């Protein structure tokens, strides 16, 4: 038809945009699921190889694969919008919504830019994985530096290790800034204001409401965090003196037993109450009883099987990575994998046999157990109810690793008596409560970066402003204009959204409390384990099997009876500790402003 004829026609009758039908929507979703599933399988294998063998070639191959997957996902997200006004059944509607919000760093339509983005996305985690701090020809990798931060108590050595590791991130800065530009272009083409808005859209509620929800949850926890901060700072001040840790200001980031000051359990020796020390150190017990990485993993598996989950497949032990190989570069940051949506589950960790390894194995296996539980869902529903759920499944089991449990598996000979409860709670709080502001601030920083509120020249300043504001932690060195300290944390170069861990720390206490209630537990929450309880396992599995098929409030309700995320379970768990901390803090000036 000629243009003139078309104009005539348009004049003659009202324009009717051809509305796609419900059947077309269902067919579209079906096709998308099939294609994404096939691409997902290929990409899981490519990513596994890249993370286990970092070379220029695996980076290139993984970039090529990443580009294909992202391009397809962006196309499906774009096409899904065509059905916004079509009446479809609720399952198809949910799948369309999942397709629209399904990417993390969407690529621009421009092919050259898509290639560039895929290459950066592949390079950054590889740079992180291969980073080393060298003095002369003596080099220390990230894993060894993390170990040093745990054990060392000499503030000068801690500072040197901290500085050495953080300097490694400098070369990432320009690449990161370019990545932000490119991914934002992709996000805008999809109709989001920026990548941060896309990330906030993944929670079955309006993005702004989600941001407000995280503020609300943080508001619940903040008084407890401030009490813990005040107490820990007081103890650190006693140990190191005013020149290293002041009595009133933020705590320097290098003395908290962790490279990122995100969990403080490793310096329990510095803060332990003299009369309530639980009297056991899992690091020592594991060593004494020859818990090597495999034995640690089997112990983790044992918890899950005790509550009724099937054992891990033989291939899990054949194909997983448990220790850092000596002959090649790998991404050591722990992760859990499902390679075939059937039974090819794996973890990838660089264990050395520490308490932290013991905790992290339970965390990673939680991902595997979830993956297997939802494998029969259709492809778009194979995922966590939200990403916080995925992180919370194994964390909930961590909370059940009580002295009574450790005694049952023979790690401990006697449980500490109730007079040691404050010590037990304090150790747990040093990990779980200390984490909360860190869990929140990483994405606060990224949301501002993606929104353009924080420009590359201010990356560093904005990062430390947030760390000081939320954590009360400061940079232990003078400011450095070239530094890119956010890049020294895996999830920034790894582009893993981080609010998930903040949510997980809220959810795990809700799950734990619900599990203890189901088990008929009436004692204090921190002494509750549901090891061996098949009824709890059955109900846990019922939630896990749902995958992402329903909005997360329904999954939460299925296990806990409530459809709201709520930190009051965490506050209830730590209530005796809060009272004790406030007593200890009398005479101290708390806060850091
Ligand atoms: O990255 C992780 C897991 C892998 S999903 C080991 N976590 C966060 C971190 O290490 O920063 C678990 C707790 C927080
Ligand atoms: Zn995880």
PDB file of C-alpha atoms and ligand atoms in Angstrom, residues 363-364 367 391 501, ligand 2:
ATOM      1  CA  UNK A 363      25.166 -21.032  53.151  1.00  0.00           C
ATOM      2  CA  UNK A 364      26.223 -22.382  49.753  1.00  0.00           C
ATOM      3  CA  UNK A 367      21.504 -22.395  47.374  1.00  0.00           C
ATOM      4  CA  UNK A 391      20.622 -16.100  50.371  1.00  0.00           C
ATOM      5  CA  UNK A 501      22.125 -10.217  51.772  1.00  0.00           C
TER       6      UNK A 501
HETATM    7 ZN1  LIG B   2      24.887 -16.832  48.603  1.00  0.00          ZN
END
